[in-house]
mmCIF file of N, CA and C and ligand atoms in Angstrom:
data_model
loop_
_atom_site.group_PDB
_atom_site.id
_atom_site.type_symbol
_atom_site.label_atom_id
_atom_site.label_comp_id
_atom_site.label_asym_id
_atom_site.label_seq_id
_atom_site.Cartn_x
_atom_site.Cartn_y
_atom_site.Cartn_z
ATOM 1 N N UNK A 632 -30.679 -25.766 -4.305
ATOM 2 C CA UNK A 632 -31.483 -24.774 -3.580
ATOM 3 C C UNK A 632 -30.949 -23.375 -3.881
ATOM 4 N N UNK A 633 -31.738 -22.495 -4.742
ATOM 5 C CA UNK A 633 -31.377 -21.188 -4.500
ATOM 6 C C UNK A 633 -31.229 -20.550 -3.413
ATOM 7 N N UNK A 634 -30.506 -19.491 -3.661
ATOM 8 C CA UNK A 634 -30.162 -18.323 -2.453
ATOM 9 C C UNK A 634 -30.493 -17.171 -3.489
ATOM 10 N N UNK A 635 -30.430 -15.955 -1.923
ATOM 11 C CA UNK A 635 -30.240 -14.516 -2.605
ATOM 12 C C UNK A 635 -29.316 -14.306 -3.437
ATOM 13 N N UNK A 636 -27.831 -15.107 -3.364
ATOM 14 C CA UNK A 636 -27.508 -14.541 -4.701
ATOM 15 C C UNK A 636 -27.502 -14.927 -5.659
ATOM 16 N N UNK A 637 -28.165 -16.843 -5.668
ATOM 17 C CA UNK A 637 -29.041 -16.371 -7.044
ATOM 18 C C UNK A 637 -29.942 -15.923 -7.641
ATOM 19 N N UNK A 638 -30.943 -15.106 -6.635
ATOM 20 C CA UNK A 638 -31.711 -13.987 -7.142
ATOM 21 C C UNK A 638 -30.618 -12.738 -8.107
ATOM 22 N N UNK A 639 -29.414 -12.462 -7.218
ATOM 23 C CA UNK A 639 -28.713 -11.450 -8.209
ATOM 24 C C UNK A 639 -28.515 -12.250 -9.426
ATOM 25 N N UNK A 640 -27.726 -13.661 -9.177
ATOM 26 C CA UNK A 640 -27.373 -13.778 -10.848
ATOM 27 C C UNK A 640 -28.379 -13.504 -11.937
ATOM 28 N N UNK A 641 -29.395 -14.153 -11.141
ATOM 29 C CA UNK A 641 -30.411 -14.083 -12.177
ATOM 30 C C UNK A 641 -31.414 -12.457 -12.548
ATOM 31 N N UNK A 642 -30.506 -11.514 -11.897
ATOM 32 C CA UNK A 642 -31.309 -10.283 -12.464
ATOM 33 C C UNK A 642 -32.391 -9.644 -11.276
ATOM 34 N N UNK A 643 -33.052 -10.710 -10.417
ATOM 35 C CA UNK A 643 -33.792 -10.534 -9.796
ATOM 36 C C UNK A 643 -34.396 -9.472 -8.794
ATOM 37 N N UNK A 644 -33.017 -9.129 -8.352
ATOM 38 C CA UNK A 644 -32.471 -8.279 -7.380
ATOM 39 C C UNK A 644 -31.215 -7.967 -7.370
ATOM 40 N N UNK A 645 -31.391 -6.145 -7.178
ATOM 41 C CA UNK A 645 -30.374 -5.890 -7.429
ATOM 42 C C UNK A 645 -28.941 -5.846 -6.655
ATOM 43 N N UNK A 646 -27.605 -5.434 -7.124
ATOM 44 C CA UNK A 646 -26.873 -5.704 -6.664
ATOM 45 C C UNK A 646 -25.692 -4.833 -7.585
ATOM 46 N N UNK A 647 -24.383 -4.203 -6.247
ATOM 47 C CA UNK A 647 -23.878 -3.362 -7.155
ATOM 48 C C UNK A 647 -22.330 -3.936 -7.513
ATOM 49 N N UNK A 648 -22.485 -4.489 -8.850
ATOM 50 C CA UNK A 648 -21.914 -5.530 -9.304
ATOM 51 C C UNK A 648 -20.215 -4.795 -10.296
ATOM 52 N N UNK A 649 -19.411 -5.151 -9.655
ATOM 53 C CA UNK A 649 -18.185 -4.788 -10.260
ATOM 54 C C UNK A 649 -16.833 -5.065 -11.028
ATOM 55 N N UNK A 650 -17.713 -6.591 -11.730
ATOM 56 C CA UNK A 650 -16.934 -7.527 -12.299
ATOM 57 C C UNK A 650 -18.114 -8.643 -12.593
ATOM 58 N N UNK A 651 -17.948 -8.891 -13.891
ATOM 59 C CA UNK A 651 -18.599 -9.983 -14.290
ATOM 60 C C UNK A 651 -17.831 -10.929 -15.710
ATOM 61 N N UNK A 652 -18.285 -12.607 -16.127
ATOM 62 C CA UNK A 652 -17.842 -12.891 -16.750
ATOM 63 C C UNK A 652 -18.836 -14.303 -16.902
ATOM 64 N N UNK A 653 -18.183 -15.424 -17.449
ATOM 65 C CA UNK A 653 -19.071 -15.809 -18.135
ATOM 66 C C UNK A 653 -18.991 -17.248 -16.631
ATOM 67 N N UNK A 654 -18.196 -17.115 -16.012
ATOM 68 C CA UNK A 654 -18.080 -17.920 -14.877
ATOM 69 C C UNK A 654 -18.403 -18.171 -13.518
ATOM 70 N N UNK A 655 -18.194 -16.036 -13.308
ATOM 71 C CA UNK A 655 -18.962 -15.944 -11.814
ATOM 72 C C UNK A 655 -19.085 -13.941 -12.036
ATOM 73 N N UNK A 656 -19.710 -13.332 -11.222
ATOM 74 C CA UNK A 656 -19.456 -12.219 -10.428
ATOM 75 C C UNK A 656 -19.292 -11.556 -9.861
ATOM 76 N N UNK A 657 -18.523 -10.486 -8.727
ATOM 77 C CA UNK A 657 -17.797 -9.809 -8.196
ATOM 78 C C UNK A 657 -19.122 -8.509 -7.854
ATOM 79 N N UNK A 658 -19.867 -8.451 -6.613
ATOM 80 C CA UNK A 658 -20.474 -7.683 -6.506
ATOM 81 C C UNK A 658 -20.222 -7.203 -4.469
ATOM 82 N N UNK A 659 -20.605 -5.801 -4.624
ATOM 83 C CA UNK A 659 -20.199 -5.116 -3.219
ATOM 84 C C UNK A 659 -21.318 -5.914 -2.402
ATOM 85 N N UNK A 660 -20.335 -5.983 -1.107
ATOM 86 C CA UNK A 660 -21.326 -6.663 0.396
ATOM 87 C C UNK A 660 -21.997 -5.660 0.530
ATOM 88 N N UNK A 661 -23.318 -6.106 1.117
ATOM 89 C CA UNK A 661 -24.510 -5.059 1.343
ATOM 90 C C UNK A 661 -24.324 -4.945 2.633
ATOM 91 N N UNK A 662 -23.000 -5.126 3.423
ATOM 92 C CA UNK A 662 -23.011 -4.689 5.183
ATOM 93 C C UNK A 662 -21.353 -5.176 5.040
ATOM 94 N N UNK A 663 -20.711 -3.775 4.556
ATOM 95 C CA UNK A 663 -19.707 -4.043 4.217
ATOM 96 C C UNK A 663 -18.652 -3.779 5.697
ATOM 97 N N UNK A 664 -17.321 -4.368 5.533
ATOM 98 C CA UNK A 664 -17.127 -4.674 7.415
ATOM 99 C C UNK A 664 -15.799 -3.854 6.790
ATOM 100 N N UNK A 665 -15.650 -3.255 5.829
ATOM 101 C CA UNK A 665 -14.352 -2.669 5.363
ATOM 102 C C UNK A 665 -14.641 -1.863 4.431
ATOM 103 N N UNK A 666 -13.752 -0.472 3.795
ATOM 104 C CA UNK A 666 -13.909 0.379 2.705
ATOM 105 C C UNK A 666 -14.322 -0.534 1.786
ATOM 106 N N UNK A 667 -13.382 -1.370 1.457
ATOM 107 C CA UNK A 667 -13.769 -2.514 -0.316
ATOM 108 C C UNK A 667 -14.491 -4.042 1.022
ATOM 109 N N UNK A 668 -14.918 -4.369 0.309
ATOM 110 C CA UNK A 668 -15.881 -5.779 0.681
ATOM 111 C C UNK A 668 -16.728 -6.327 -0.226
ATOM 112 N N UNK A 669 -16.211 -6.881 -1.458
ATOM 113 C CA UNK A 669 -16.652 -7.482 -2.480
ATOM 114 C C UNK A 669 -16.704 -9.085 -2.283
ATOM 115 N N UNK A 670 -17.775 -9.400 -2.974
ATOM 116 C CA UNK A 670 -18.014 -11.109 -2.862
ATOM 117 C C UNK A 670 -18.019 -11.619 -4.166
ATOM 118 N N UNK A 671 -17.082 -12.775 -4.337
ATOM 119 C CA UNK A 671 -16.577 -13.350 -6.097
ATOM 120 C C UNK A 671 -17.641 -14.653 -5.645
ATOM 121 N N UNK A 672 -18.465 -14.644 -6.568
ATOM 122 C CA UNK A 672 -19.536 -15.757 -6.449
ATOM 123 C C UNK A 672 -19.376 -16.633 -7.927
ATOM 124 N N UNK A 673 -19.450 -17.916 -7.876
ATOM 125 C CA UNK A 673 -19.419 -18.814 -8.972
ATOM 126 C C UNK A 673 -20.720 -18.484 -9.784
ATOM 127 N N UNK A 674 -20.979 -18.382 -10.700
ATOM 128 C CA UNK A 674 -22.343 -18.614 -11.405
ATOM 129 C C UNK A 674 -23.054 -19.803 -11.295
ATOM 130 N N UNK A 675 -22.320 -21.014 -10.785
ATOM 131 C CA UNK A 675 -22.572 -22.298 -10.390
ATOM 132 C C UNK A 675 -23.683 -22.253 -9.580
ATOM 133 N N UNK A 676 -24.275 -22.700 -9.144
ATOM 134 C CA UNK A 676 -24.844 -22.784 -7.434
ATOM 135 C C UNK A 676 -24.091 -24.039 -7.105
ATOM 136 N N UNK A 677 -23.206 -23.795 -6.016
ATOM 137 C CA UNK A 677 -22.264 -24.536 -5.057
ATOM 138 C C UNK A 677 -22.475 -23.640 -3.843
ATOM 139 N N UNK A 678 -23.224 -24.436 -3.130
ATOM 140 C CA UNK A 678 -23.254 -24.448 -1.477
ATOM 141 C C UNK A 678 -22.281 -23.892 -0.628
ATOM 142 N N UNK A 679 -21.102 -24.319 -0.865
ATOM 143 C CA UNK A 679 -20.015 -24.258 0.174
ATOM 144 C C UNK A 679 -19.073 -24.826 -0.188
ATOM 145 N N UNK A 680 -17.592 -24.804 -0.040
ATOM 146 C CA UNK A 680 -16.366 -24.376 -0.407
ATOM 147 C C UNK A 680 -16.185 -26.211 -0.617
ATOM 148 N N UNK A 681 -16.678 -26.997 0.233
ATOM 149 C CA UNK A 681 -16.577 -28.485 0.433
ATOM 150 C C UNK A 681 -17.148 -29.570 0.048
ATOM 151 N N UNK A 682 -17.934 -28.777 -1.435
ATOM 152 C CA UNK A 682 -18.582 -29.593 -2.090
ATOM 153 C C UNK A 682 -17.679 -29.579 -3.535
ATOM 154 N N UNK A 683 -16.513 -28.508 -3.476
ATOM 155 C CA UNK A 683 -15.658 -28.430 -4.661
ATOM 156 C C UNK A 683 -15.698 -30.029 -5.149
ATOM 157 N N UNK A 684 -15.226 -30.270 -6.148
ATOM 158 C CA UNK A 684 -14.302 -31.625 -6.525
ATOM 159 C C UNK A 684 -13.167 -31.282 -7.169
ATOM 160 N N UNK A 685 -12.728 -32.011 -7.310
ATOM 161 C CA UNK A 685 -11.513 -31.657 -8.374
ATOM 162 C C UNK A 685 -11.686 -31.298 -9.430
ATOM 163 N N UNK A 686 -12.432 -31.490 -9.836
ATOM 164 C CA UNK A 686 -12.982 -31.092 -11.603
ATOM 165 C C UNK A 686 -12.900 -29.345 -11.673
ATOM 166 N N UNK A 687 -13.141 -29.095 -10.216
ATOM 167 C CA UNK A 687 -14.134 -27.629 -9.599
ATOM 168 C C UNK A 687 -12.573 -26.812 -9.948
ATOM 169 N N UNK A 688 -11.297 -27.514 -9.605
ATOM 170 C CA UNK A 688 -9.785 -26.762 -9.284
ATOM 171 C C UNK A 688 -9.899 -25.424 -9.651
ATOM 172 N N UNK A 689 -9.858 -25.378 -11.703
ATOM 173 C CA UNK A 689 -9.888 -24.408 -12.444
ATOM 174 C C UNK A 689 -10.873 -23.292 -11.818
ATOM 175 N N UNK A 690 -12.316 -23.773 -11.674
ATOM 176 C CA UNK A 690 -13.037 -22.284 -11.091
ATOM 177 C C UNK A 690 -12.617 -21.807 -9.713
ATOM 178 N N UNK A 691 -12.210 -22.711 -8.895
ATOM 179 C CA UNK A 691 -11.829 -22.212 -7.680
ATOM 180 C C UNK A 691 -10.558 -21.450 -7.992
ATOM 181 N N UNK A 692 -9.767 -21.438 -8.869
ATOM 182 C CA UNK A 692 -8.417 -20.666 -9.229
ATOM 183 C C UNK A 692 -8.374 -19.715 -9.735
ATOM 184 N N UNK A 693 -9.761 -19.464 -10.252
ATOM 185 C CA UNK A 693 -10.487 -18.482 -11.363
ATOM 186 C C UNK A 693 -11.344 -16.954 -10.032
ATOM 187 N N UNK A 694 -11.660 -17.571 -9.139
ATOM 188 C CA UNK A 694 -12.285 -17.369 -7.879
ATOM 189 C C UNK A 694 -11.453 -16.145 -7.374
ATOM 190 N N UNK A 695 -10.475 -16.844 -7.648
ATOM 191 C CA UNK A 695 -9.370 -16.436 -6.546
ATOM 192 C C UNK A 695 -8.712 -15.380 -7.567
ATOM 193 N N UNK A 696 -8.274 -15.464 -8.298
ATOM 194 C CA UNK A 696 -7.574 -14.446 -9.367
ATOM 195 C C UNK A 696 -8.980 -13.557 -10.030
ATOM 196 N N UNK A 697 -9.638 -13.666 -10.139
ATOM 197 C CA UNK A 697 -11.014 -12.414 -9.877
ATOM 198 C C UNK A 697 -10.696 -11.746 -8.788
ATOM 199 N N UNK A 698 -10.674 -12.428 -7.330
ATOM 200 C CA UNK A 698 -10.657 -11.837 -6.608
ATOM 201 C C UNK A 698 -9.242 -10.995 -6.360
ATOM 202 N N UNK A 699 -8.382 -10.934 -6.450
ATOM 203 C CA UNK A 699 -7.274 -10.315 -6.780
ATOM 204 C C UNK A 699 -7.154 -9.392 -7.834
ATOM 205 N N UNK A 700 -7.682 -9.491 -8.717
ATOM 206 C CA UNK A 700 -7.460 -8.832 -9.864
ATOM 207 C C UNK A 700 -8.838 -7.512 -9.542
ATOM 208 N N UNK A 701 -10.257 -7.761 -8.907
ATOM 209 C CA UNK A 701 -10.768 -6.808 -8.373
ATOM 210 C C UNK A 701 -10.413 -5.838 -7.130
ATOM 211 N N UNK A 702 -9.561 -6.531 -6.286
ATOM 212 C CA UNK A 702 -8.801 -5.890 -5.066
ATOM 213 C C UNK A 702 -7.802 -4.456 -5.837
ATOM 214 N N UNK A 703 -6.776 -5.105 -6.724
ATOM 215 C CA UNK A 703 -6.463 -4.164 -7.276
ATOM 216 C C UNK A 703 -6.890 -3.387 -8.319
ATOM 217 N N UNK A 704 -7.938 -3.451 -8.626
ATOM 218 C CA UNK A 704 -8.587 -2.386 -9.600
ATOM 219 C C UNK A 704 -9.311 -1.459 -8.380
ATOM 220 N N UNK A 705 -9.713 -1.786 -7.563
ATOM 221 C CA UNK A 705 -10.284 -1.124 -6.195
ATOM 222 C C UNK A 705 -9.168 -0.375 -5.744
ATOM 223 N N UNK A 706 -7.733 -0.916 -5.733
ATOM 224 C CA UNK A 706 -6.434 0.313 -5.787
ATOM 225 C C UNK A 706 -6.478 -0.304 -4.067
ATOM 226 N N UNK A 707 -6.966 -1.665 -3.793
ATOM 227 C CA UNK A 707 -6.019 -2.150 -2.723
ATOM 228 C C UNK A 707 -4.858 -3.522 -3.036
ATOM 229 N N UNK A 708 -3.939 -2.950 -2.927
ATOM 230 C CA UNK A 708 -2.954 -3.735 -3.004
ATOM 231 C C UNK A 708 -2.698 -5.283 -2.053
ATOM 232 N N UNK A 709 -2.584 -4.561 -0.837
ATOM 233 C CA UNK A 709 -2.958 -5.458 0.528
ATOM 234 C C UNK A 709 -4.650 -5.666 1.150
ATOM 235 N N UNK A 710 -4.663 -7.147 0.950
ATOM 236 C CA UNK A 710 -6.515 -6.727 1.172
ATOM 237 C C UNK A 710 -6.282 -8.916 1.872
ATOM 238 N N UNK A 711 -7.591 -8.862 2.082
ATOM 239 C CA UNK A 711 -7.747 -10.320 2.581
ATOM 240 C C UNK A 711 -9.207 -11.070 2.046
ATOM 241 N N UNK A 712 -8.996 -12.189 1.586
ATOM 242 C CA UNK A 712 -9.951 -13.378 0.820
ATOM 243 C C UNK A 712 -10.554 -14.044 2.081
ATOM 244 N N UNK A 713 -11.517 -14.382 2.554
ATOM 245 C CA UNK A 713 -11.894 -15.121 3.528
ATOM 246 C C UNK A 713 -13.368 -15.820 2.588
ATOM 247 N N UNK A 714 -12.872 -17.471 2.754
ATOM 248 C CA UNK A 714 -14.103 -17.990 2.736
ATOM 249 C C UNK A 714 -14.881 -18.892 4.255
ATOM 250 N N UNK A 715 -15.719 -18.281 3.974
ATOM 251 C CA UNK A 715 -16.701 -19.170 5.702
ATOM 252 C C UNK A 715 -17.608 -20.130 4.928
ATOM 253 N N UNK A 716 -16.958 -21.318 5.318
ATOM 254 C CA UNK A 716 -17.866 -22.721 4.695
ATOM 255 C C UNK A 716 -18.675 -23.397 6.466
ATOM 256 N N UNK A 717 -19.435 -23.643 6.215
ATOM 257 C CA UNK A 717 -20.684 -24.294 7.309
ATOM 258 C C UNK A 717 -20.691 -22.781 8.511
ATOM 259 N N UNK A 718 -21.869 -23.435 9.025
ATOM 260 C CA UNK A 718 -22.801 -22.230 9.994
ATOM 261 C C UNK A 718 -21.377 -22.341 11.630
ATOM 262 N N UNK A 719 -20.417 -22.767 11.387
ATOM 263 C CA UNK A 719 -19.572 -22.995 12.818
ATOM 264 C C UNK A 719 -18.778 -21.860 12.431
ATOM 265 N N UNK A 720 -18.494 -21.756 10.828
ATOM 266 C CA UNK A 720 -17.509 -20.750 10.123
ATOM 267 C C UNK A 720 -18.193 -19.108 10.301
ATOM 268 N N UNK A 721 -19.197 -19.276 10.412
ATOM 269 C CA UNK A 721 -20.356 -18.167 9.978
ATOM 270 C C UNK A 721 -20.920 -18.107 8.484
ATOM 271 N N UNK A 722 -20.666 -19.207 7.801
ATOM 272 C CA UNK A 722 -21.764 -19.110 6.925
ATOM 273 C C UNK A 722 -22.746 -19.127 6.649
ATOM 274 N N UNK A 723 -23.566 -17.917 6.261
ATOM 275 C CA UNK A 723 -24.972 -17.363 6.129
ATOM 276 C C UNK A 723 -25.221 -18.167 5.259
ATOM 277 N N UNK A 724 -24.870 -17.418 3.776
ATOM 278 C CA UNK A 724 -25.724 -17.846 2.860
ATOM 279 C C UNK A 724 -24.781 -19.069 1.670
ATOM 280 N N UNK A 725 -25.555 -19.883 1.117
ATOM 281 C CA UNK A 725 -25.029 -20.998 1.194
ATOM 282 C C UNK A 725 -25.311 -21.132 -0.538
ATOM 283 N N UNK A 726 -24.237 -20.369 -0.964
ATOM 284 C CA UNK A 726 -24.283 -19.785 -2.487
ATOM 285 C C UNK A 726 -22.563 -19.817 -2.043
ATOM 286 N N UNK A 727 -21.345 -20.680 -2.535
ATOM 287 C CA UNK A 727 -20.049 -20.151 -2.643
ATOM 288 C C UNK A 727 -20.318 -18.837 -2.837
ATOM 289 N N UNK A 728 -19.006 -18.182 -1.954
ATOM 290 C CA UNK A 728 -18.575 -16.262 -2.228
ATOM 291 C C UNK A 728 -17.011 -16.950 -1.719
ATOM 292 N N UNK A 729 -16.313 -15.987 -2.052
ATOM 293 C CA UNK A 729 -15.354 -15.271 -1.370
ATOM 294 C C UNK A 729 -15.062 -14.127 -1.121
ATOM 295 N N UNK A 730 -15.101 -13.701 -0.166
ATOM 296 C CA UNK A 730 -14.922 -12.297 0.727
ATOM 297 C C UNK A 730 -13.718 -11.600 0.406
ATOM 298 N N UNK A 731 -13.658 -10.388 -0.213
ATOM 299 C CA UNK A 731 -12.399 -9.783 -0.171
ATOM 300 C C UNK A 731 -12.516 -8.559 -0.251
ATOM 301 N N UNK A 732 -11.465 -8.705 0.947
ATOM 302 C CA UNK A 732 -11.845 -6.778 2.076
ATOM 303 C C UNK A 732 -10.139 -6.547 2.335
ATOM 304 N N UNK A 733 -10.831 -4.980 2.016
ATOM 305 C CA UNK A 733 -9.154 -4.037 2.323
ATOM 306 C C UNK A 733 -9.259 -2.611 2.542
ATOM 307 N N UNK A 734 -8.769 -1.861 2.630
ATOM 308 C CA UNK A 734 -8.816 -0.400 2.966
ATOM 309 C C UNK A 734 -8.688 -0.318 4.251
ATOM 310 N N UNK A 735 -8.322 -1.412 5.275
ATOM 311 C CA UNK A 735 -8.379 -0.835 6.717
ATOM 312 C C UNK A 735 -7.209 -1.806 7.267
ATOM 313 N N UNK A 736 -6.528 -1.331 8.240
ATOM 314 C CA UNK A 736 -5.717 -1.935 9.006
ATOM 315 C C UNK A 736 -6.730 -3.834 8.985
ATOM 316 N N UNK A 737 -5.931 -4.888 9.272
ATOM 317 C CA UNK A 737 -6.655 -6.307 8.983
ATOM 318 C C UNK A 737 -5.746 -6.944 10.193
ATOM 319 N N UNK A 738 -6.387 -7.083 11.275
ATOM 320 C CA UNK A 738 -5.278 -7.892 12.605
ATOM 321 C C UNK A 738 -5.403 -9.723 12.167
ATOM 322 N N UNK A 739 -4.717 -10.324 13.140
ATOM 323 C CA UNK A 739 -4.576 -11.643 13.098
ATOM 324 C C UNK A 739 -4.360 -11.975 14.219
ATOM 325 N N UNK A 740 -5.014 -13.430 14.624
ATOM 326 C CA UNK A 740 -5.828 -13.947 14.116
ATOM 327 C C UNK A 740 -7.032 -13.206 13.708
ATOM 328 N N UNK A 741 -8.227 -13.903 12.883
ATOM 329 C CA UNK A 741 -9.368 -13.283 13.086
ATOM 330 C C UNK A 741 -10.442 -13.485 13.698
ATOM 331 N N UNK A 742 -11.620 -13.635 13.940
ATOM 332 C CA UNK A 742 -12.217 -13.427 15.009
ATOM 333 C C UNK A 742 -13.249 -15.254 14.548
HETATM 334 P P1 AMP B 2018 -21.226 -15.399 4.854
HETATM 335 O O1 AMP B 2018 -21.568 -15.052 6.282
HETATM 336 O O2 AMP B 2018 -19.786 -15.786 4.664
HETATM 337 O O3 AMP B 2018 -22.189 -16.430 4.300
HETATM 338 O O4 AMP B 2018 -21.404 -14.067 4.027
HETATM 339 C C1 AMP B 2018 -22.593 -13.670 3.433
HETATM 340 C C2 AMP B 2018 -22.445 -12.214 3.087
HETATM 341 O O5 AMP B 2018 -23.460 -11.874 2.159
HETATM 342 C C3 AMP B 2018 -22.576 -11.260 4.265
HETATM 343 O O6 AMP B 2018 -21.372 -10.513 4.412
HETATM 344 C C4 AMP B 2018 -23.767 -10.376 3.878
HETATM 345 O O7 AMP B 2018 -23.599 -9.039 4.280
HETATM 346 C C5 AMP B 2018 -23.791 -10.526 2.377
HETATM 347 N N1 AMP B 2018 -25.086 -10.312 1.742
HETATM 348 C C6 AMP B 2018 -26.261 -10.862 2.085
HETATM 349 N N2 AMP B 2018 -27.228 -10.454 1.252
HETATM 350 C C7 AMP B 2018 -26.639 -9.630 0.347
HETATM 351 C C8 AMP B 2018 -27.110 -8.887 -0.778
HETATM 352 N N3 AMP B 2018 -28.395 -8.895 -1.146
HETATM 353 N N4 AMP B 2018 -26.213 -8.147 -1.473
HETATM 354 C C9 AMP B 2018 -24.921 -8.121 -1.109
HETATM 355 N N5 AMP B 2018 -24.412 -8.805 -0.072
HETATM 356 C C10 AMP B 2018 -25.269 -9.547 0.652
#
């Protein structure tokens, strides 16, 4: 089942995109809850974080070091990855992302 962001992968709609590759892309939240709030999306369509398999390891590792490697090109050093898998987590849209936000003080727990 597509989602909106595979309307972005696919060109459809736009999106202001700040990292791309041949695996996934790195584009700004459109209701961003922090200065940086970028979402690392698989090019895959995968639902949610719990449909990984093992096979999945490598892109989920790939996920994650995108997402790091865009935090600091954004020139935040300290920043936070949050993935929300099922609607209890608050997951909206049901396209894997990972969330990664920084530029502002980040308390704990979170909400
Ligand atoms: P989640 O609640 O974890 O599923 O997060 C979904 C995120 O997608 C939310 O933070 C939304 O603001 C964001 N979002 C929804 N539509 C778009 C869009 N067209 N472009 C960028 N971000 C979006």
């Amino acid at each position: 089942m597509s989602t909106i962001f595979g309307k972005i992968l696919r060109g459809e709609i736009p999106a202001d995109i700040v990292y791309e590759d041949e695996q996934c892309i790195a584009f700004r939240d459109i209701n961003a809850v922090a200065p940086m709030h970028v979402l690392v999306i698989p090019r895959r369509e995968i639902a949610r974080l719990d449909e990984m398999t093992e096979a999945d390891e490598p892109l989920v590792g790939h996920l994650l070091r995108v997402a790091t490697l865009v935090a600091k090109h954004e020139g935040y050093p300290d920043f936070r990855m949050v993935v929300n898998n099922g609607a209890g987590a608050s997951q909206t849209v049901w396209h894997l992302h990972v969330h990664v936000i920084g530029g502002r003080s980040l308390s704990w727990p979170p909400g």
